Each structure stands twice: as structure tokens, then as C-alpha cells.
Amino acid sequence: MTNTFPEDFLWGGAIAACQAEGAWNEGGKSLTIPDIMKYEVIDRSKPTKQKIINRETIEAARNDEDPTYYPKRRGIDFYRTYKEDIALFYEMGFSVFRLSISWARVFPNGDDAEPNEEALHYYDQVIEECLKYGIEPLVTISHFDMPIVLIDKFGGWYNRKLVDLYVNYAEVLFKRYKGKVKYWITFNEINMSIKAGPKTLGILNEGQANYEEMLFQGLHHQYVAAALSTKLAHEIDPDNQIGCMVAYFTTYAHTCAPEDVLAMQEDDQLRNLMYLDIQAKGYYSLFAKKYMRDNHIELKMEKNDLELLKTYTADFIGFSYYMSMVSSANAENLELTAANVTNVLKNPHLEASDWGWQIDPKGLRYTLNHLYDRYEKPLFILENGIGALDKLNDDGTVHDEYRIAYLAEHFKQMREAINDGVDLFGYTMWGPIDIISSGTSEMKKRYGFIYVDQDDLGNGTKKRYRKDSFYWFKDVIATNGGKL
Ligand code: BG6
């Protein structure tokens, strides 16, 4: 039993280009789905409503040049502030920083013959800045950042052409950052696709009778693209480590009635494991096949697709963990609470965040053991954290003891899991600096150790302030988890 984390454990934070960079129409970048997500005042006492993304909303936003109500267009201006922000990460002692690259910056027309040098030059500088401080850059190739041009020209991931375009894009990155970036994630939270098809797959719901089949087909194309990219990454540099990623929806049976346990098993399989089985084990699971059979989903595959999936599996398993949920065979009259992208059943044993996400540190230990036992591959927690309403005081302080409590409890459970024998090699806290919320486009849903003085509509000085959790996390890293 040890009180600290493994010596070479990677501690850090994670952000996404589309929630942080801003500069939505600069440097040659073209429009993306996040750029058209309109800000709306939300009622946090009610379960989440899915945002509609269709041709109409895209067209309306495309013709609206005013960024005020499109917070992701401005992000936190990381495009220009990356030096100041990375210096703050260094001050906390980060050994890893997860960032994503914007596909629409690098290939603004989707199918350009050559990548946009201005975009690559920008990412060269961000990556060099990390390396200067001895921070390992961990890159997500595609993080909820669908270029709209790929929807207009090809209909999104339903079209197999996107496999070639993505692999070409990935190849540019692997070659450019050879020897500089070692850890890569092919797709952020690939399992969000079925619930958020337009956002992650660029497949618009236009009343097609086979819409669900189209989503599964789009996902199949992403699996193939990930497998081919993994192959290429290893050929270009055998040191490359490629991770797959899901948002893990840990779930418990509502009661010990056998039908609730079966509902839990099915939820775990269909929301989480089927995606990992394909990317980490290399095949469509029994549950995936049954689901597709029962729902008349027939995938079009090329001759060697299954062979590719089997051969080029991920080197490590990445996942995000924010909350847990409950499964029931008779859910109709049970109370709901908000969760990531979707609503879930309420668990009376758990507290929830200001946004209704159920806080469950022990569920993280359970999940780590569950995943390591099943896949026997190294694990990386790519996202974890709490979105909260922080208050900036007149003296520039932010007392976020709730964030410290949330993280401390999760870190203790990570330590337990490591002591259980789980190979967990890194942790990137979500949103180490406040950024725009992915789900609600709010700025006031803050995750950071660093407060950014900016409101939902972009007003504020944009100045950065260290919250109490900043100093606390610095101590956690300095003692390698010894002082929790
Ligand atoms: C994950 C995403 O699903 O959850 C992030 O990968 C996102 O992009 C995070 O920001 C938290 O969600 P939200 O909606 O609170 O920003």
C-alpha cells in the first residue's frame, strides 16, 4: 500500500480548441459546429434540453456575424493567451497538458490538397511552449469540433470519404509533431455520437427513416479511421501511444430486482463498453450485434474493415469521468437529473453539482477496476472535474472549497484503485482554466483552477486569477498525491 502515486504519474489538465481558442474566423479557419451553438439562458432546476442542430440553425448562424451569442467563437482567447496560460499550468507543476487541434484550422476546405501552414505554425508554438516547460503535450485529434464544410460537401461521417480525409489530417499531425507529441487521442468521447449525432458525427437529422443506422454507420467510419491512424502513428514513430476515449457513464441498478440488474448491464454495454470493445479489443460485442439486429441496423463494411479493427487497437484507454447514473427496467416514473449530453435517473445516495451532475468518487474506483479487469490496458483519466458557480472576490481571490473537496475525494479513489493493482498512468483535470461549457455554451459553468474574468456574453477584463484550488493542486502535484 502506498500513499503516493507512481513516480512517473502524469498530472495535468485538459481543454479543447473549440471551447478555448476563440479566433473562430482567423488564421484561415472555417466554421465549425461549436461556432454555431447559440447561447441561451438555461433553467438549471430542469433536466437538460438537447440543442437542435439542423440546416436552419446552421444557416441562421452562418449569416450572423455577431459573435455575442456564440460564446465558443470567442472561447477565452487561448489563441492569443496560450503563453500566459501555459505558464500558469507550469506554475502548478503540470507534467501533461491535453489540448485538441482544430481540423477546420488545418484543413479549412475539408479536402484541401495541402494543410494550412498558418494553423500548423500556431500549433507548433503551443506545443513548443509546453515542451519549454517540460510539459508533455497530449493531443486530441478531433474534439467535438466538426467542420461544417464536411457536412456541406460530404454529409458528415456517414460518408466514407471522411475516413480518408481524417487519416490524411492525422498523418500531417503525426509527421509534424514526431518526437514532440507522443500521446494522441483519436476521437474525444466517441460514445457521445449516438446521443449527439450532429455535434460529433456531422450527421443531421432530417427525418430520415434510417437515422439511427446512419449514426452507427458514421461511427463505424470513425472506428476505421481510428484504426488506420493508429497503424500510421506507429509506422511514423514507434514511440507514439494512441488512446481511444469514451465518456464513462458508470451505472448502478436502481434495485436488486433481476430486471434492474439486466437493465444496468445493458446500459453499461450500450453506453460504454461496446465502443471500447471495438477500439480496445477490436470487435463488435455481442450486445452491439444484438442491438443492431433488433433495430434493423445493417452496416456497410469494406472487405478488410473487421481485420483492421482487430489489428490496430488502441494502446491505452482514455475516459472522462464526472458522475454516475442509475438503471431501471421501469424508469417511467423515476426522477431525472441532468448529466453530460443526456438526462439520467437520480441516485438518492449522491449529492449533485450546481448543474445536477451526480458526484460519485467511489464510482471512479469501481470504474477503474472494471476497465482494467476487462481490457488489461493502461488507463488515463482524460477528464474529471466539477462545473460550479464561482465568485471572484474584490481582492482577486476565489474560494472554491467545493472543487477541492470534489477533486480530493476522486484522487483518494484513484489512489485506492492503483493500490488495487490498476495501471492508471495519468490524469488531466477538465478545464484547468475556465473555458466555455461544451453542453450549455455558458462561461459561468466554471471548472478551472484559474478564474477567467469573462461572463457568458463576453464582458469582462479577461484577466486570469488563481483560485484556492490552484494552490491546492500545486501541492498535490508537488507531493505526488501524498498530501490529499
Ligand atoms: C465532456 C467534453 O463531455 O464534458 C468536454 O469532452 C466538456 O468538451 C466536458 O466540456 C464538460 O461538459 P460541459 O458541458 O460542462 O462543458
Short mmCIF file of C-alpha atoms and ligand atoms in Angstrom, two decimals:
data_model
loop_
_atom_site.label_atom_id
_atom_site.label_comp_id
_atom_site.label_asym_id
_atom_site.label_seq_id
_atom_site.Cartn_x
_atom_site.Cartn_y
_atom_site.Cartn_z
CA MET A 1 0.00 0.00 0.00
CA THR A 2 1.34 3.40 -0.91
CA ASN A 3 0.24 6.86 0.00
CA THR A 4 1.56 8.50 -3.15
CA PHE A 5 1.04 7.93 -6.88
CA PRO A 6 3.54 6.11 -9.14
CA GLU A 7 6.73 8.16 -9.59
CA ASP A 8 6.17 8.90 -13.27
CA PHE A 9 2.42 9.58 -12.91
CA LEU A 10 1.31 12.33 -15.29
CA TRP A 11 -0.61 15.17 -13.59
CA GLY A 12 -2.23 17.96 -15.56
CA GLY A 13 -5.29 19.43 -17.22
CA ALA A 14 -7.28 19.23 -20.44
CA ILE A 15 -9.00 21.73 -22.72
CA ALA A 16 -10.47 21.66 -26.23
CA ALA A 17 -9.71 24.04 -29.08
CA CYS A 18 -13.38 24.81 -29.73
CA GLN A 19 -14.05 25.86 -26.13
CA ALA A 20 -10.87 27.83 -25.51
CA GLU A 21 -9.14 29.20 -28.60
CA GLY A 22 -11.71 31.66 -29.91
CA ALA A 23 -10.37 33.29 -33.11
CA TRP A 24 -13.16 31.46 -34.91
CA ASN A 25 -12.63 33.23 -38.22
CA GLU A 26 -8.92 33.98 -38.03
CA GLY A 27 -5.84 32.26 -39.40
CA GLY A 28 -7.81 30.73 -42.25
CA LYS A 29 -10.10 28.66 -40.00
CA SER A 30 -13.53 27.74 -41.36
CA LEU A 31 -16.82 27.43 -39.47
CA THR A 32 -17.44 24.50 -37.12
CA ILE A 33 -20.46 23.16 -35.24
CA PRO A 34 -19.33 24.75 -31.94
CA ASP A 35 -19.18 28.14 -33.70
CA ILE A 36 -22.90 27.95 -34.42
CA MET A 37 -24.03 26.83 -30.95
CA LYS A 38 -26.16 29.68 -29.68
CA TYR A 39 -26.16 30.82 -26.05
CA GLU A 40 -29.47 30.53 -24.24
CA VAL A 41 -30.28 31.21 -20.61
CA ILE A 42 -30.95 27.79 -19.09
CA ASP A 43 -33.06 26.75 -16.14
CA ARG A 44 -30.73 24.63 -14.05
CA SER A 45 -33.56 23.20 -11.97
CA LYS A 46 -34.81 21.35 -15.06
CA PRO A 47 -33.21 18.41 -16.88
CA THR A 48 -31.08 19.32 -19.90
CA LYS A 49 -32.68 20.04 -23.26
CA GLN A 50 -30.79 18.86 -26.34
CA LYS A 51 -29.74 21.72 -28.63
CA ILE A 52 -31.17 21.48 -32.12
CA ILE A 53 -28.59 21.43 -34.88
CA ASN A 54 -30.08 21.34 -38.37
CA ARG A 55 -29.72 23.13 -41.70
CA GLU A 56 -31.82 26.04 -40.48
CA THR A 57 -29.81 26.67 -37.31
CA ILE A 58 -26.57 26.33 -39.27
CA GLU A 59 -27.72 28.80 -41.93
CA ALA A 60 -29.02 31.31 -39.40
CA ALA A 61 -25.72 31.24 -37.51
CA ARG A 62 -23.62 31.33 -40.69
CA ASN A 63 -25.29 34.59 -41.62
CA ASP A 64 -24.88 36.04 -38.14
CA GLU A 65 -21.50 37.74 -37.95
CA ASP A 66 -22.05 39.00 -34.39
CA PRO A 67 -20.22 36.63 -32.01
CA THR A 68 -22.01 37.88 -28.85
CA TYR A 69 -24.43 34.96 -28.64
CA TYR A 70 -21.94 32.35 -29.87
CA PRO A 71 -19.55 32.09 -26.89
CA LYS A 72 -17.39 29.36 -28.46
CA ARG A 73 -16.43 31.80 -31.20
CA ARG A 74 -14.51 33.78 -28.61
CA GLY A 75 -13.58 30.99 -26.16
CA ILE A 76 -11.18 32.50 -23.66
CA ASP A 77 -8.94 33.77 -26.46
CA PHE A 78 -6.43 30.97 -25.81
CA TYR A 79 -5.36 31.55 -29.43
CA ARG A 80 -3.55 34.62 -28.14
CA THR A 81 -3.15 33.93 -24.40
CA TYR A 82 -1.62 30.45 -24.62
CA LYS A 83 1.78 31.63 -23.34
CA GLU A 84 0.36 33.25 -20.22
CA ASP A 85 -1.97 30.29 -19.62
CA ILE A 86 0.64 27.57 -20.11
CA ALA A 87 2.98 29.48 -17.75
CA LEU A 88 0.26 29.18 -15.10
CA PHE A 89 -0.04 25.43 -15.75
CA TYR A 90 3.72 25.19 -15.28
CA GLU A 91 3.45 27.12 -12.03
CA MET A 92 1.05 24.45 -10.78
CA GLY A 93 3.57 21.78 -11.78
CA PHE A 94 1.73 20.14 -14.70
CA SER A 95 3.63 17.30 -16.34
CA VAL A 96 0.97 16.88 -19.05
CA PHE A 97 -1.39 19.20 -20.90
CA ARG A 98 -4.18 17.81 -23.07
CA LEU A 99 -5.17 20.09 -25.93
CA SER A 100 -7.01 19.49 -29.16
CA ILE A 101 -6.20 20.61 -32.68
CA SER A 102 -8.90 22.20 -34.79
CA TRP A 103 -9.42 20.25 -38.01
CA ALA A 104 -11.11 23.31 -39.56
CA ARG A 105 -7.95 25.36 -38.97
CA VAL A 106 -5.66 22.80 -40.51
CA PHE A 107 -7.94 21.89 -43.46
CA PRO A 108 -10.34 24.83 -43.87
CA ASN A 109 -11.93 23.43 -47.03
CA GLY A 110 -12.02 19.89 -45.71
CA ASP A 111 -10.37 18.43 -48.77
CA ASP A 112 -7.53 20.91 -49.38
CA ALA A 113 -4.53 19.42 -51.16
CA GLU A 114 -2.18 20.96 -48.59
CA PRO A 115 -2.70 21.83 -44.92
CA ASN A 116 -2.97 25.46 -43.83
CA GLU A 117 0.56 26.42 -42.79
CA GLU A 118 -0.65 29.30 -40.63
CA ALA A 119 -2.65 26.89 -38.46
CA LEU A 120 0.21 24.44 -38.11
CA HIS A 121 2.54 27.29 -37.23
CA TYR A 122 0.15 28.25 -34.41
CA TYR A 123 0.10 24.71 -33.03
CA ASP A 124 3.93 24.49 -33.38
CA GLN A 125 4.14 27.41 -30.98
CA VAL A 126 1.66 25.99 -28.47
CA ILE A 127 3.45 22.64 -28.44
CA GLU A 128 6.90 24.29 -28.16
CA GLU A 129 5.60 26.33 -25.23
CA CYS A 130 4.64 23.12 -23.41
CA LEU A 131 7.95 21.46 -24.19
CA LYS A 132 9.86 24.52 -22.98
CA TYR A 133 8.41 23.85 -19.52
CA GLY A 134 8.86 20.09 -19.67
CA ILE A 135 5.11 19.58 -20.05
CA GLU A 136 4.08 16.60 -22.18
CA PRO A 137 1.52 17.76 -24.78
CA LEU A 138 -1.26 15.18 -25.21
CA VAL A 139 -3.22 15.87 -28.38
CA THR A 140 -6.82 15.05 -29.22
CA ILE A 141 -7.13 14.98 -32.99
CA SER A 142 -10.88 15.56 -33.03
CA HIS A 143 -12.72 17.05 -30.05
CA PHE A 144 -16.40 17.89 -30.76
CA ASP A 145 -15.21 20.23 -33.49
CA MET A 146 -16.94 19.13 -36.67
CA PRO A 147 -16.01 21.37 -39.64
CA ILE A 148 -19.26 22.44 -41.30
CA VAL A 149 -17.67 22.24 -44.71
CA LEU A 150 -17.51 18.45 -44.23
CA ILE A 151 -21.26 18.40 -43.65
CA ASP A 152 -21.97 20.62 -46.65
CA LYS A 153 -19.72 18.74 -49.04
CA PHE A 154 -19.97 15.15 -47.83
CA GLY A 155 -22.82 14.80 -45.31
CA GLY A 156 -20.50 14.22 -42.36
CA TRP A 157 -19.20 10.88 -41.13
CA TYR A 158 -21.97 8.93 -42.85
CA ASN A 159 -19.82 9.32 -45.93
CA ARG A 160 -16.79 7.01 -46.01
CA LYS A 161 -14.79 9.75 -47.70
CA LEU A 162 -14.27 11.22 -44.22
CA VAL A 163 -12.09 8.26 -43.31
CA ASP A 164 -9.52 9.31 -45.94
CA LEU A 165 -9.76 12.98 -45.03
CA TYR A 166 -9.30 12.28 -41.33
CA VAL A 167 -6.40 9.88 -41.86
CA ASN A 168 -4.70 12.44 -44.09
CA TYR A 169 -5.20 15.10 -41.40
CA ALA A 170 -3.86 12.75 -38.70
CA GLU A 171 -0.83 11.92 -40.87
CA VAL A 172 0.03 15.61 -41.20
CA LEU A 173 -0.03 15.91 -37.39
CA PHE A 174 1.95 12.71 -36.71
CA LYS A 175 4.69 13.82 -39.12
CA ARG A 176 4.80 17.43 -37.99
CA TYR A 177 4.95 16.57 -34.28
CA LYS A 178 7.13 13.49 -34.47
CA GLY A 179 9.37 13.37 -31.40
CA LYS A 180 7.36 16.18 -29.79
CA VAL A 181 3.95 14.66 -29.17
CA LYS A 182 3.83 11.06 -28.02
CA TYR A 183 0.28 10.68 -26.63
CA TRP A 184 -2.67 11.06 -29.01
CA ILE A 185 -6.42 10.58 -28.70
CA THR A 186 -8.21 9.80 -31.96
CA PHE A 187 -11.75 10.94 -31.05
CA ASN A 188 -13.00 12.67 -27.94
CA GLU A 189 -15.72 10.65 -26.16
CA ILE A 190 -16.63 8.59 -29.20
CA ASN A 191 -19.68 7.19 -27.37
CA MET A 192 -21.43 10.57 -27.36
CA SER A 193 -22.23 10.11 -31.05
CA ILE A 194 -25.46 8.19 -30.69
CA LYS A 195 -26.92 10.87 -28.40
CA ALA A 196 -25.39 13.83 -30.24
CA GLY A 197 -25.11 12.82 -33.90
CA PRO A 198 -24.92 16.29 -35.49
CA LYS A 199 -22.39 17.53 -32.93
CA THR A 200 -19.88 14.69 -33.18
CA LEU A 201 -20.60 12.95 -36.49
CA GLY A 202 -21.93 15.86 -38.50
CA ILE A 203 -24.95 13.76 -39.49
CA LEU A 204 -28.02 15.99 -39.49
CA ASN A 205 -31.39 14.59 -38.53
CA GLU A 206 -33.65 15.48 -41.44
CA GLY A 207 -36.32 12.94 -40.70
CA GLN A 208 -34.52 10.06 -42.42
CA ALA A 209 -36.24 6.78 -41.60
CA ASN A 210 -32.86 5.12 -41.01
CA TYR A 211 -31.29 7.95 -38.98
CA GLU A 212 -30.03 5.64 -36.23
CA GLU A 213 -28.50 3.34 -38.82
CA MET A 214 -26.74 6.38 -40.31
CA LEU A 215 -25.26 7.19 -36.90
CA PHE A 216 -23.96 3.64 -36.46
CA GLN A 217 -22.52 3.79 -39.96
CA GLY A 218 -20.82 7.11 -39.16
CA LEU A 219 -19.41 5.59 -36.00
CA HIS A 220 -18.13 2.59 -37.94
CA HIS A 221 -16.27 5.02 -40.18
CA GLN A 222 -14.74 6.68 -37.13
CA TYR A 223 -13.58 3.29 -35.79
CA VAL A 224 -11.94 2.53 -39.14
CA ALA A 225 -10.34 6.00 -39.23
CA ALA A 226 -9.01 5.47 -35.69
CA ALA A 227 -7.59 2.05 -36.57
CA LEU A 228 -5.87 3.34 -39.72
CA SER A 229 -4.49 6.33 -37.81
CA THR A 230 -3.14 4.05 -35.09
CA LYS A 231 -1.36 1.99 -37.75
CA LEU A 232 0.11 5.11 -39.32
CA ALA A 233 1.13 6.67 -36.00
CA HIS A 234 3.15 3.58 -35.12
CA GLU A 235 4.77 3.46 -38.57
CA ILE A 236 5.76 7.13 -38.36
CA ASP A 237 7.10 6.85 -34.83
CA PRO A 238 7.06 3.58 -32.87
CA ASP A 239 7.09 5.67 -29.67
CA ASN A 240 3.64 7.05 -30.40
CA GLN A 241 0.93 5.94 -27.96
CA ILE A 242 -2.60 6.14 -29.29
CA GLY A 243 -5.57 6.22 -26.97
CA CYS A 244 -9.27 5.71 -27.54
CA MET A 245 -11.75 7.56 -25.38
CA VAL A 246 -15.26 7.33 -24.01
CA ALA A 247 -17.26 9.39 -21.55
CA TYR A 248 -17.80 6.75 -18.90
CA PHE A 249 -21.36 6.55 -17.64
CA THR A 250 -20.89 4.35 -14.59
CA THR A 251 -24.25 2.89 -13.69
CA TYR A 252 -25.92 1.11 -10.80
CA ALA A 253 -29.10 -0.96 -10.71
CA HIS A 254 -32.00 1.02 -9.21
CA THR A 255 -32.93 -2.02 -7.07
CA CYS A 256 -31.65 -5.57 -6.71
CA ALA A 257 -34.58 -6.83 -8.79
CA PRO A 258 -33.02 -9.01 -11.51
CA GLU A 259 -34.67 -6.96 -14.27
CA ASP A 260 -32.97 -3.80 -12.94
CA VAL A 261 -29.64 -5.61 -12.94
CA LEU A 262 -30.23 -6.62 -16.55
CA ALA A 263 -31.09 -3.01 -17.39
CA MET A 264 -27.83 -1.93 -15.75
CA GLN A 265 -25.86 -4.48 -17.73
CA GLU A 266 -27.44 -3.34 -20.97
CA ASP A 267 -26.81 0.35 -20.20
CA ASP A 268 -23.18 -0.32 -19.37
CA GLN A 269 -22.77 -2.33 -22.56
CA LEU A 270 -24.55 0.03 -24.92
CA ARG A 271 -23.43 3.35 -23.45
CA ASN A 272 -19.83 2.47 -22.61
CA LEU A 273 -18.35 -0.92 -23.29
CA MET A 274 -19.41 -1.58 -26.87
CA TYR A 275 -17.30 1.40 -28.04
CA LEU A 276 -14.29 0.30 -26.03
CA ASP A 277 -14.65 -3.32 -27.11
CA ILE A 278 -14.30 -2.22 -30.72
CA GLN A 279 -11.39 0.13 -30.13
CA ALA A 280 -9.52 -1.74 -27.41
CA LYS A 281 -10.34 -5.38 -28.18
CA GLY A 282 -11.03 -4.97 -31.87
CA TYR A 283 -14.51 -6.35 -32.37
CA TYR A 284 -18.22 -5.59 -32.21
CA SER A 285 -19.51 -7.08 -28.95
CA LEU A 286 -22.38 -9.48 -28.56
CA PHE A 287 -24.52 -6.64 -27.20
CA ALA A 288 -23.63 -4.33 -30.09
CA LYS A 289 -24.55 -7.01 -32.63
CA LYS A 290 -27.81 -7.81 -30.87
CA TYR A 291 -28.75 -4.13 -30.61
CA MET A 292 -28.11 -3.62 -34.33
CA ARG A 293 -30.02 -6.78 -35.23
CA ASP A 294 -33.02 -5.81 -33.06
CA ASN A 295 -33.08 -2.30 -34.54
CA HIS A 296 -32.60 -3.32 -38.17
CA ILE A 297 -29.24 -1.60 -38.39
CA GLU A 298 -27.11 -3.02 -41.17
CA LEU A 299 -23.61 -1.68 -41.57
CA LYS A 300 -21.84 -1.36 -44.89
CA MET A 301 -18.30 -2.54 -44.48
CA GLU A 302 -15.35 -2.95 -46.78
CA LYS A 303 -13.70 -6.35 -47.06
CA ASN A 304 -10.92 -5.84 -44.56
CA ASP A 305 -12.63 -3.47 -42.06
CA LEU A 306 -13.04 -6.10 -39.34
CA GLU A 307 -9.45 -7.20 -39.81
CA LEU A 308 -8.27 -3.58 -39.47
CA LEU A 309 -10.25 -3.11 -36.26
CA LYS A 310 -8.81 -6.32 -34.86
CA THR A 311 -5.22 -5.49 -35.77
CA TYR A 312 -4.88 -1.81 -34.88
CA THR A 313 -6.39 -1.41 -31.45
CA ALA A 314 -5.65 1.46 -29.08
CA ASP A 315 -2.51 1.40 -26.92
CA PHE A 316 -4.27 2.81 -23.90
CA ILE A 317 -7.79 3.55 -22.73
CA GLY A 318 -8.75 7.12 -22.01
CA PHE A 319 -12.01 8.14 -20.45
CA SER A 320 -13.76 11.04 -18.83
CA TYR A 321 -15.48 10.60 -15.51
CA TYR A 322 -17.73 13.23 -13.99
CA MET A 323 -20.67 11.40 -12.44
CA SER A 324 -22.61 8.17 -12.27
CA MET A 325 -26.16 7.18 -13.15
CA VAL A 326 -28.84 4.63 -12.33
CA SER A 327 -30.51 1.98 -14.50
CA SER A 328 -34.01 0.64 -14.11
CA ALA A 329 -36.30 -1.65 -16.07
CA ASN A 330 -39.24 0.60 -15.10
CA ALA A 331 -37.87 4.10 -15.36
CA GLU A 332 -41.05 5.96 -16.37
CA ASN A 333 -41.97 7.46 -13.01
CA LEU A 334 -38.48 7.87 -11.58
CA GLU A 335 -36.89 11.25 -11.03
CA LEU A 336 -34.37 12.54 -13.55
CA THR A 337 -31.31 14.73 -13.15
CA ALA A 338 -29.03 16.34 -15.73
CA ALA A 339 -25.87 14.66 -16.95
CA ASN A 340 -23.38 15.03 -19.76
CA VAL A 341 -25.41 15.39 -23.04
CA THR A 342 -28.33 13.39 -21.69
CA ASN A 343 -30.52 13.10 -18.55
CA VAL A 344 -30.19 10.22 -16.13
CA LEU A 345 -32.05 8.73 -13.17
CA LYS A 346 -31.41 10.29 -9.80
CA ASN A 347 -29.42 8.39 -7.17
CA PRO A 348 -30.68 9.26 -3.64
CA HIS A 349 -27.28 8.36 -2.14
CA LEU A 350 -25.37 11.03 -4.04
CA GLU A 351 -25.04 14.81 -3.96
CA ALA A 352 -25.08 16.71 -7.23
CA SER A 353 -23.25 19.71 -8.70
CA ASP A 354 -24.93 23.08 -9.39
CA TRP A 355 -25.82 21.61 -12.80
CA GLY A 356 -27.33 18.41 -11.37
CA TRP A 357 -24.43 16.09 -12.26
CA GLN A 358 -24.23 13.40 -9.54
CA ILE A 359 -20.94 13.38 -7.64
CA ASP A 360 -19.58 9.87 -7.08
CA PRO A 361 -15.88 9.47 -6.23
CA LYS A 362 -16.22 5.79 -5.25
CA GLY A 363 -17.73 5.14 -8.66
CA LEU A 364 -14.37 6.16 -10.10
CA ARG A 365 -12.57 3.40 -8.20
CA TYR A 366 -15.22 0.95 -9.38
CA THR A 367 -14.82 2.15 -12.97
CA LEU A 368 -11.03 1.95 -12.93
CA ASN A 369 -11.16 -1.63 -11.68
CA HIS A 370 -13.94 -2.53 -14.08
CA LEU A 371 -11.99 -1.22 -17.09
CA TYR A 372 -8.60 -2.59 -16.14
CA ASP A 373 -10.01 -6.00 -15.37
CA ARG A 374 -11.78 -6.11 -18.74
CA TYR A 375 -9.13 -4.68 -21.06
CA GLU A 376 -5.78 -5.05 -19.25
CA LYS A 377 -4.52 -1.92 -20.98
CA PRO A 378 -3.09 1.17 -19.27
CA LEU A 379 -5.72 3.72 -18.29
CA PHE A 380 -5.70 7.51 -18.46
CA ILE A 381 -8.35 9.75 -16.88
CA LEU A 382 -8.62 12.40 -19.57
CA GLU A 383 -11.36 14.48 -17.97
CA ASN A 384 -12.78 14.89 -14.47
CA GLY A 385 -13.91 17.93 -12.55
CA ILE A 386 -16.85 19.96 -11.35
CA GLY A 387 -18.63 22.79 -13.12
CA ALA A 388 -19.62 25.35 -10.49
CA LEU A 389 -20.74 28.94 -9.94
CA ASP A 390 -17.55 30.57 -8.66
CA LYS A 391 -17.36 34.01 -7.10
CA LEU A 392 -14.48 36.37 -7.76
CA ASN A 393 -13.92 38.49 -4.65
CA ASP A 394 -12.78 42.12 -4.71
CA ASP A 395 -9.31 41.10 -3.57
CA GLY A 396 -8.95 38.75 -6.54
CA THR A 397 -9.48 35.53 -4.57
CA VAL A 398 -11.89 32.70 -5.39
CA HIS A 399 -12.71 30.37 -2.51
CA ASP A 400 -13.65 27.13 -4.26
CA GLU A 401 -13.51 24.65 -1.39
CA TYR A 402 -16.25 22.55 -3.13
CA ARG A 403 -13.87 21.98 -6.06
CA ILE A 404 -11.04 20.97 -3.73
CA ALA A 405 -13.40 18.57 -1.93
CA TYR A 406 -14.61 17.06 -5.23
CA LEU A 407 -11.10 16.52 -6.57
CA ALA A 408 -9.61 15.31 -3.27
CA GLU A 409 -12.23 12.58 -2.96
CA HIS A 410 -11.68 11.47 -6.56
CA PHE A 411 -7.90 11.43 -6.12
CA LYS A 412 -8.24 9.27 -3.00
CA GLN A 413 -10.26 6.76 -5.00
CA MET A 414 -7.69 6.82 -7.81
CA ARG A 415 -5.04 6.00 -5.23
CA GLU A 416 -7.19 3.15 -3.92
CA ALA A 417 -7.55 1.77 -7.44
CA ILE A 418 -3.80 1.97 -8.03
CA ASN A 419 -3.33 0.07 -4.78
CA ASP A 420 -5.88 -2.45 -6.06
CA GLY A 421 -3.43 -3.06 -8.92
CA VAL A 422 -4.89 -0.88 -11.68
CA ASP A 423 -2.39 0.56 -14.17
CA LEU A 424 -3.51 4.20 -14.17
CA PHE A 425 -0.75 6.37 -15.61
CA GLY A 426 -2.19 9.85 -15.94
CA TYR A 427 -4.86 12.35 -15.02
CA THR A 428 -5.89 15.54 -16.77
CA MET A 429 -8.44 17.59 -14.86
CA TRP A 430 -11.08 19.07 -17.15
CA GLY A 431 -10.84 22.78 -17.76
CA PRO A 432 -7.86 23.75 -15.53
CA ILE A 433 -8.60 27.27 -16.71
CA ASP A 434 -12.27 28.36 -17.04
CA ILE A 435 -13.48 27.82 -20.62
CA ILE A 436 -16.82 27.79 -22.42
CA SER A 437 -19.08 24.88 -21.46
CA SER A 438 -19.48 22.33 -24.21
CA GLY A 439 -23.05 21.40 -23.36
CA THR A 440 -24.54 24.78 -22.42
CA SER A 441 -22.13 27.31 -24.01
CA GLU A 442 -22.05 29.12 -20.69
CA MET A 443 -18.96 30.77 -19.27
CA LYS A 444 -20.39 30.73 -15.76
CA LYS A 445 -20.14 26.94 -15.61
CA ARG A 446 -16.57 27.03 -14.41
CA TYR A 447 -14.23 24.08 -13.87
CA GLY A 448 -10.87 25.84 -13.57
CA PHE A 449 -8.09 26.26 -11.06
CA ILE A 450 -7.72 29.59 -12.86
CA TYR A 451 -10.59 32.07 -12.97
CA VAL A 452 -11.10 34.00 -16.21
CA ASP A 453 -12.87 37.31 -15.73
CA GLN A 454 -15.39 36.99 -18.54
CA ASP A 455 -19.16 36.47 -18.49
CA ASP A 456 -21.50 34.48 -20.72
CA LEU A 457 -21.76 37.33 -23.24
CA GLY A 458 -18.04 38.05 -23.33
CA ASN A 459 -17.94 41.06 -20.98
CA GLY A 460 -15.06 41.33 -18.51
CA THR A 461 -11.35 42.10 -18.32
CA LYS A 462 -10.31 38.54 -19.40
CA LYS A 463 -7.75 38.70 -16.60
CA ARG A 464 -6.69 35.39 -15.04
CA TYR A 465 -6.87 34.83 -11.23
CA ARG A 466 -5.57 31.91 -9.18
CA LYS A 467 -8.40 30.21 -7.23
CA ASP A 468 -7.78 28.48 -3.87
CA SER A 469 -7.79 25.17 -5.76
CA PHE A 470 -4.81 26.40 -7.82
CA TYR A 471 -2.56 26.37 -4.74
CA TRP A 472 -4.10 23.14 -3.52
CA PHE A 473 -3.48 21.30 -6.83
CA LYS A 474 0.08 22.64 -6.91
CA ASP A 475 0.60 20.97 -3.54
CA VAL A 476 -1.00 17.72 -4.71
CA ILE A 477 1.40 17.55 -7.65
CA ALA A 478 4.43 18.59 -5.57
CA THR A 479 3.73 15.77 -3.09
CA ASN A 480 2.63 13.37 -5.87
CA GLY A 481 -0.72 12.90 -4.20
CA GLY A 482 0.86 12.35 -0.78
CA LYS A 483 -0.97 15.32 0.72
CA LEU A 484 -4.66 15.00 -0.03
C1 BG6 B 1 -17.02 16.33 -21.90
C2 BG6 B 1 -16.40 17.02 -23.07
O1 BG6 B 1 -18.13 15.66 -22.37
O2 BG6 B 1 -17.53 17.11 -20.87
C3 BG6 B 1 -15.90 18.42 -22.81
O3 BG6 B 1 -15.37 16.24 -23.62
C4 BG6 B 1 -16.88 19.14 -21.91
O4 BG6 B 1 -15.69 19.06 -24.04
C5 BG6 B 1 -16.97 18.39 -20.61
O5 BG6 B 1 -16.57 20.49 -21.70
C6 BG6 B 1 -17.85 19.07 -19.58
O6 BG6 B 1 -19.10 19.35 -20.13
P1 BG6 B 1 -19.74 20.79 -20.04
O7 BG6 B 1 -20.97 20.71 -20.85
O8 BG6 B 1 -19.96 21.04 -18.60
O9 BG6 B 1 -18.72 21.73 -20.62
#
